[in-house]
Amino acid sequence: MTVDMSQFYQTFFEESFEGLDTMESSLLNLDVGAADEETINTIFRAAHSIKGGAGTFGFKAVSDFTHVMETLLDEIRDGKRLVTQETVDLLLQSVDCLRDMLTAVQNEDEIDQATVAAVQGNLEKLLNDASAGTPVEQRDDTGDEAATPEPAGEGWRIHFAPYEDLIKTGNDPVRMFRELAELGELEARLDDSQLPAFGEMDPEVCYLRWDLVLKTDAPLSVVEEVFEWVDGVCELRIEPLSSTGAEAATQEADAGSPAAPVPEAPVTNASAPAMPQRQAEPVVAENPTEAKAVTPKKKPASGGEHGSIRVSIDKVDALINLVGELVITQSMLGQIGDELDMDLDKLEKLRDGLGQLERNTRELQESVMRIRMLPISFAFQRFPRMVRDTAKKLNKEIELKLSGEQTELDKTVMEKIGDPLVHLVRNSIDHGVEAPEVREQAGKPRVGTVHLNAYHQGGNIVIEISDDGAGLNRDKILQKAREKGLVGEDEVPSDERIYDMIFDPGFSTADTISDVSGRGVGMDVVKRNIRELGGSIEVSTEAGKGSTFTIRLPLTLAILDGQLIRVGGDTFIVPLVSIIESLQADPAQINGLAGQAELYKLREDYIPIVRLYEVFGLKPKATRLEDGLLVVVEGDGQKVGLFVDDLLGQQQVVIKSLETNFRKVDGVSGATILGDGTVALILDISSLIQVSKRIGRKHRLPDEPTPEAGPDGDAATEQAA
Amino acid sequence: MAKILAVDDSASMRQMVTFTLKGAGYEVVEASDGLEALQKAKTGKVDLVLTDVNMPNMDGITLIKELRALPNYKFTPILTLTTESGAGKKGEGRAAGATGWLVKPFSPEKLLATIKKVLG
């Protein structure tokens, strides 16, 4: 049968990348000079698995490279080599190299041979460096001593005397005879002279011996292979068949009786090339040198090794989708139940049933959502390495503290929060924590601390990145803001507003632009990315003590806390997270500049008004601002007032993709189905602001060319529902 | 058909072994480490055990020793899967009571040939 190996590649890549992550974090945990046995073993095991898999699935470059790594790790594990900083650095470099190789293989790209050769060369150099440890020979992996081709003879005479415990290894002489019989004609003579009296017989011991004559043209190596597994638990002599030998065998065997299951074959007198007698060497149980450099230490196994299964995201999403439908059905039934006119007794029962359905549905929804949840340790695990490298580059001394690693969040949210987190941590190292000398002068410990913490709060996950550095420099930020014209000369914003400015586009106060951070792009992107996930970020800081960035994210992207609003006959949903306040418009505060967007004076700010009915081309109940309500929302750092007819309730809604079910519509991020069965669109505030700007221009400035207003630009006005 | 217990901490290897063996008509029970394997072996007798050596929680060598201590598995064929082809690992495996070994990397064909050799 042929097996298509490519079907296992995906799993191989997944587990290999996981293995590399494990290797990396374990390497970072290694104490130079006193390596912990279990950690070394974990690293070794990961390399070993990748090598085995790569070999099996035919990724030779990967298995060759891993082999060299493994040899080095093996020496460390056996205590033949001390763990030096150099070794750890090189192994970390190898992990990176291997990761690139695997990525290339996965994408069917070319492997960067030069880098691989360089790293592999360094590994080999370290291995052959006699001063660091005993030089190792490359182990031959294909195993078995290379079979030297031997001239085929007439056959072989085999003396086979199992030691007492051969059968305790699960080996069965009959199996071996069966195999031999496949090679040619086999004659077996049994020697039962060692058989004790029946009463003294131990049924678990083999007392029998055999002398076999195999007439075959198979070479010695093939015959030896049959006995490969019993090498060391038996006495074995294999000689080429020759006339004298054959006679001797026959004579010797005369005393014995023939073994039943094997066919008898006449021994022919024929000359065979003289062969050296081969005796199976007993295997000397190797006494591995106890690892002196390795100190046993029990540590809780990191990484989830509790019984888990790998399920494709598609399946989980299908489940989530189904549960979403169930939630909708449930709320539909609930609504009917509320309105139903029935006799009291039945109604009571129906209500009970519906109540139970609601509980069950909610629990089911929560547990299905949980399938997609992973501990945030998956996102945190890259930081030890990154902090170490970044601090080294900047000549800073930094200790990274991680806590709340088991806090779970949605896999997709986790994937998207990775980069912003990296940026924030880099920022803390670069701008937050001071150089060791500066810290000492300020009476602080040389080693700065960066702390990553995660916990659940309400329906959110909160991630804090804090450092004990210098804190944000209020005056510097203010000065910069004035330079950039973000703040007027005599204007003095609140501290809170000043600190918040670091999230404004194009804002950077780094004195020199380093290659770590401070290119002036970043914090605004960080904020935008977090907002796109329906989250928020804020910073608190204390001069001389440090700063804390606090990120709040929804646990999942599948449901959303929404505010239901009404425009004409339609219901829309505004994500609760983007709402700042709702108010009744005061006509005195409305500024309708001719030909410009309407502005509303909200305390110190002027905010543009977005008339939703205009954006979506609906017939509203109210067109005069004072007849409806203004919902002040923020998107992309900009505040606008959404003009709506009415506010309805708030509720958690199941997000349905509009793109999959219909097509992408500007200003709308998705849709949901309400309890009464109607579809409600979920507003995408950032995109809505863009759309309203276009419409504003088109409606009010008809002379100005409107390049965006092509058929696609009008998408939002075409009303999807 | 014979029932085989396939033990490996690598999911891709397990997949490959299971797919190959099932394709040849064997019944396969999978385990991702020694501990899980021991539990499964105790739950239902298997006819052959195929185990990786270096695994977390319980390694292959310990698994073999534990299995051999069970009356049910005194003579059951146990093969180790190992890239460590040196006499050390093989010797260690056999000292613990392994029947034989299969050297990684191996092809599905080699796997089937070896299994067939043992089970007949």
Coordinates of C-alpha atoms in Angstrom, one line a residue, chain A residues 285-596:
Chain A
A285 CA 24.2 -2.5 28.7
E286 CA 25.6 1.0 28.5
N287 CA 26.2 2.7 31.7
P288 CA 25.6 6.3 30.8
T289 CA 27.9 8.7 32.6
E290 CA 25.7 10.4 35.2
A291 CA 25.3 13.9 34.2
K292 CA 27.4 15.9 36.6
A293 CA 26.4 19.3 35.2
V294 CA 22.8 18.3 35.3
T295 CA 21.0 18.8 38.6
P296 CA 17.7 17.1 38.9
K297 CA 15.0 19.6 39.7
K298 CA 11.3 19.0 39.5
K299 CA 9.4 21.7 37.8
P300 CA 5.8 22.0 36.9
A301 CA 5.6 21.1 33.2
S302 CA 5.0 24.3 31.3
G303 CA 2.8 24.2 28.2
G304 CA -0.5 22.4 28.0
E305 CA 0.3 18.7 28.0
H306 CA -3.0 17.8 29.6
G307 CA -5.0 15.5 27.4
S308 CA -5.9 17.6 24.4
I309 CA -7.1 17.1 20.9
R310 CA -6.4 19.1 17.8
V311 CA -9.5 20.3 16.2
S312 CA -9.6 22.4 13.1
I313 CA -10.9 25.9 13.6
D314 CA -13.5 25.3 10.9
K315 CA -15.2 22.7 12.9
V316 CA -15.2 24.9 16.0
D317 CA -16.5 27.8 14.0
A318 CA -19.3 25.7 12.6
L319 CA -20.2 24.7 16.1
I320 CA -20.2 28.3 17.2
N321 CA -22.3 29.3 14.3
L322 CA -24.8 26.6 15.2
V323 CA -25.0 27.7 18.7
G324 CA -25.5 31.2 17.5
E325 CA -28.5 30.0 15.6
L326 CA -29.7 28.3 18.7
V327 CA -29.4 31.5 20.7
I328 CA -31.4 33.3 18.1
T329 CA -34.1 30.6 18.1
Q330 CA -34.2 30.7 21.8
S331 CA -34.7 34.4 21.9
M332 CA -37.3 34.1 19.2
L333 CA -39.2 31.6 21.3
G334 CA -38.7 33.7 24.4
Q335 CA -40.4 36.6 22.7
I336 CA -43.3 34.5 21.5
G337 CA -43.6 33.1 25.0
D338 CA -43.8 36.6 26.5
E339 CA -46.6 37.6 24.1
L340 CA -48.5 34.3 24.0
D341 CA -52.1 34.1 25.2
M342 CA -52.7 30.8 26.7
D343 CA -54.3 29.4 29.8
L344 CA -52.3 30.2 32.8
D345 CA -51.1 26.7 33.7
K346 CA -49.7 26.0 30.2
L347 CA -48.2 29.4 30.0
E348 CA -46.4 28.8 33.2
K349 CA -44.9 25.6 31.9
L350 CA -43.9 27.1 28.6
R351 CA -42.2 29.9 30.5
D352 CA -40.3 27.4 32.7
G353 CA -39.3 25.5 29.6
L354 CA -38.1 28.6 27.9
G355 CA -36.2 29.7 31.0
Q356 CA -34.4 26.4 31.0
L357 CA -33.7 26.6 27.3
E358 CA -32.2 30.0 27.9
R359 CA -29.9 28.7 30.6
N360 CA -28.9 25.7 28.6
T361 CA -28.3 27.8 25.5
R362 CA -26.1 30.3 27.4
E363 CA -24.1 27.5 29.0
L364 CA -23.7 25.7 25.7
Q365 CA -22.7 29.0 24.0
E366 CA -20.1 29.7 26.6
S367 CA -18.6 26.3 26.6
V368 CA -18.4 26.2 22.8
M369 CA -16.8 29.6 22.8
R370 CA -14.3 28.3 25.3
I371 CA -13.1 25.7 22.8
R372 CA -11.6 28.6 20.8
M373 CA -10.0 30.0 23.9
L374 CA -6.3 29.5 24.7
P375 CA -4.3 30.6 27.6
I376 CA -2.5 33.9 27.0
S377 CA 0.8 32.1 27.7
F378 CA 0.8 31.4 24.0
A379 CA 1.2 35.1 23.3
F380 CA 3.4 35.7 26.3
Q381 CA 5.9 33.0 25.5
R382 CA 7.8 35.0 22.9
F383 CA 8.7 37.7 25.4
P384 CA 11.4 36.2 27.4
R385 CA 13.5 35.9 24.3
M386 CA 12.6 39.2 22.9
V387 CA 13.2 41.0 26.2
R388 CA 16.6 39.3 26.5
D389 CA 17.6 40.3 23.0
T390 CA 16.3 43.8 23.1
A391 CA 17.8 44.6 26.5
K392 CA 21.1 43.2 25.3
K393 CA 21.0 45.4 22.2
L394 CA 20.3 48.5 24.3
N395 CA 22.7 47.6 27.1
K396 CA 20.0 47.5 29.6
E397 CA 19.4 45.0 32.4
I398 CA 15.8 43.9 32.5
E399 CA 13.9 41.2 34.3
L400 CA 10.7 40.1 32.7
K401 CA 7.9 39.1 35.0
L402 CA 4.9 37.2 33.7
S403 CA 1.7 36.6 35.6
G404 CA -1.8 35.4 34.7
E405 CA -0.4 33.3 31.9
Q406 CA -3.3 30.9 32.2
T407 CA -5.9 33.6 31.5
E408 CA -7.8 32.5 28.4
L409 CA -8.9 34.4 25.4
D410 CA -10.0 33.8 21.9
K411 CA -7.4 32.4 19.5
T412 CA -8.0 35.1 16.9
V413 CA -7.9 37.9 19.4
M414 CA -4.6 36.4 20.7
E415 CA -3.1 36.3 17.2
K416 CA -4.0 39.9 16.6
I417 CA -2.8 41.2 19.9
G418 CA 0.6 39.7 19.6
D419 CA 2.2 42.6 17.6
P420 CA 0.7 45.4 19.6
L421 CA 2.0 43.7 22.7
V422 CA 5.5 43.3 21.2
H423 CA 5.5 47.0 20.4
L424 CA 4.5 48.0 23.9
V425 CA 7.0 45.8 25.6
R426 CA 9.8 47.1 23.3
N427 CA 8.6 50.5 24.1
S428 CA 8.9 49.9 27.8
I429 CA 12.4 48.6 27.4
D430 CA 13.5 51.3 25.1
H431 CA 11.8 54.4 26.6
G432 CA 10.6 53.2 29.9
V433 CA 13.4 51.4 31.7
E434 CA 16.5 53.5 32.2
A435 CA 20.1 52.5 31.6
P436 CA 21.6 50.6 34.6
E437 CA 23.8 53.6 35.6
V438 CA 21.0 56.0 35.5
R439 CA 18.9 53.7 37.6
E440 CA 21.6 53.4 40.2
Q441 CA 22.0 57.2 40.4
A442 CA 18.2 57.4 41.0
G443 CA 18.6 55.0 43.8
K444 CA 16.8 52.2 42.0
P445 CA 18.1 48.6 41.5
R446 CA 20.2 48.3 38.4
V447 CA 17.9 45.7 36.9
G448 CA 14.7 47.1 35.7
T449 CA 11.5 45.2 35.6
V450 CA 8.9 44.8 32.9
H451 CA 5.8 43.0 34.0
L452 CA 3.2 41.4 31.8
N453 CA 0.0 40.6 33.6
A454 CA -3.3 39.3 32.4
Y455 CA -6.6 38.7 34.1
H456 CA -10.3 38.6 33.4
Q457 CA -12.6 41.4 34.4
G458 CA -16.3 41.3 33.5
G459 CA -16.6 40.0 30.0
N460 CA -13.1 41.3 29.1
I461 CA -9.5 40.3 29.4
V462 CA -7.2 42.9 30.8
I463 CA -3.5 42.9 29.8
E464 CA -1.2 45.2 31.7
I465 CA 2.3 46.0 30.6
S466 CA 4.1 47.9 33.3
D467 CA 7.7 48.9 33.9
D468 CA 9.5 50.5 36.8
G469 CA 11.2 53.0 34.6
A470 CA 11.2 56.7 34.5
G471 CA 7.6 57.2 33.6
L472 CA 6.2 59.4 30.8
N473 CA 7.7 62.8 30.6
R474 CA 4.7 65.1 30.8
D475 CA 6.5 68.3 29.8
K476 CA 8.3 66.7 26.9
I477 CA 5.1 65.3 25.5
L478 CA 3.4 68.7 25.9
Q479 CA 6.3 70.5 24.3
K480 CA 6.2 68.0 21.4
A481 CA 2.4 68.4 21.1
R482 CA 2.9 72.2 20.9
E483 CA 5.5 71.8 18.2
K484 CA 3.2 69.6 16.2
G485 CA 0.4 72.0 16.7
L486 CA -1.7 69.5 18.5
V487 CA -2.0 71.8 21.4
G488 CA -2.2 75.6 21.3
E489 CA 0.6 77.7 22.9
D490 CA -1.4 78.8 25.9
E491 CA -3.6 75.8 26.2
V492 CA -3.0 73.4 29.1
P493 CA -4.7 70.1 28.7
S494 CA -5.3 67.7 31.6
D495 CA -2.5 65.3 32.4
E496 CA -4.7 62.5 31.3
R497 CA -5.1 64.1 27.9
I498 CA -1.4 64.8 27.6
Y499 CA -0.5 61.2 28.3
D500 CA -3.1 60.0 25.9
M501 CA -1.4 62.0 23.1
I502 CA 1.3 59.4 22.8
F503 CA -1.4 57.4 20.9
D504 CA -1.8 60.2 18.4
P505 CA -0.6 59.5 14.9
G506 CA 3.0 60.6 14.2
F507 CA 3.9 61.2 17.8
S508 CA 7.2 60.1 19.2
T509 CA 9.4 61.7 21.9
A510 CA 12.4 59.4 21.6
D511 CA 15.5 61.5 21.7
T512 CA 17.2 59.4 19.1
I513 CA 15.6 57.1 16.8
S514 CA 16.8 53.7 17.6
D515 CA 16.3 50.5 15.6
V516 CA 14.2 49.1 18.5
S517 CA 11.4 51.6 18.6
G518 CA 10.8 55.3 18.2
R519 CA 10.3 55.6 14.5
G520 CA 7.2 57.7 15.2
V521 CA 4.9 55.0 13.9
G522 CA 3.6 52.7 16.5
M523 CA 1.5 53.8 19.4
D524 CA -1.2 55.1 17.1
V525 CA -1.1 51.8 15.2
V526 CA -1.2 49.9 18.5
K527 CA -4.2 51.8 19.5
R528 CA -5.9 51.3 16.2
N529 CA -5.2 47.5 16.2
I530 CA -6.7 47.3 19.7
R531 CA -9.7 49.3 18.7
E532 CA -10.2 47.0 15.7
L533 CA -10.5 44.2 18.1
G534 CA -13.2 46.1 20.0
G535 CA -10.8 46.9 22.8
S536 CA -9.3 49.9 24.4
I537 CA -5.9 51.0 25.7
E538 CA -4.9 53.5 28.3
V539 CA -1.8 54.5 30.1
S540 CA -1.1 55.6 33.6
T541 CA 2.3 56.8 34.7
E542 CA 4.1 58.3 37.6
A543 CA 7.3 60.2 37.1
G544 CA 10.3 58.2 38.3
K545 CA 8.2 55.2 39.2
G546 CA 7.2 53.8 35.9
S547 CA 4.3 53.4 33.5
T548 CA 1.5 51.0 33.1
F549 CA -0.3 50.3 29.8
T550 CA -3.7 48.7 30.3
I551 CA -5.4 46.9 27.4
R552 CA -9.0 45.7 27.6
L553 CA -10.1 43.3 25.0
P554 CA -13.3 41.3 24.5
L555 CA -12.9 37.6 25.2
T556 CA -14.2 36.7 21.9
L557 CA -15.0 38.2 18.5
A558 CA -18.1 36.0 18.1
I559 CA -20.4 38.1 20.3
L560 CA -20.6 41.7 21.0
D561 CA -22.2 43.9 23.6
G562 CA -24.3 46.3 21.6
Q563 CA -26.6 49.2 21.9
L564 CA -29.7 48.9 19.7
I565 CA -30.7 52.1 18.0
R566 CA -33.6 52.9 15.7
V567 CA -33.5 54.9 12.5
G568 CA -36.8 54.9 10.6
G569 CA -38.1 51.4 10.5
D570 CA -34.6 49.8 10.9
T571 CA -32.7 48.7 13.9
F572 CA -28.9 49.1 14.0
I573 CA -26.4 48.0 16.6
V574 CA -23.6 50.3 17.9
P575 CA -20.8 48.4 19.7
L576 CA -21.1 49.5 23.3
V577 CA -17.4 49.9 23.6
S578 CA -17.3 52.8 21.1
I579 CA -20.1 54.7 22.8
I580 CA -19.1 57.7 24.9
E581 CA -22.4 59.2 25.7
S582 CA -25.9 59.7 24.4
L583 CA -27.7 63.0 24.6
Q584 CA -30.6 65.0 23.5
A585 CA -29.3 67.6 21.0
D586 CA -29.5 71.2 22.1
P587 CA -30.3 73.3 19.0
A588 CA -28.2 76.2 20.4
Q589 CA -25.1 74.1 20.1
I590 CA -25.5 73.1 16.5
N591 CA -23.3 74.8 14.0
G592 CA -24.3 74.3 10.5
L593 CA -21.5 76.0 8.6
A594 CA -22.6 76.6 5.0
G595 CA -21.4 73.9 2.7
Q596 CA -19.6 72.1 5.6

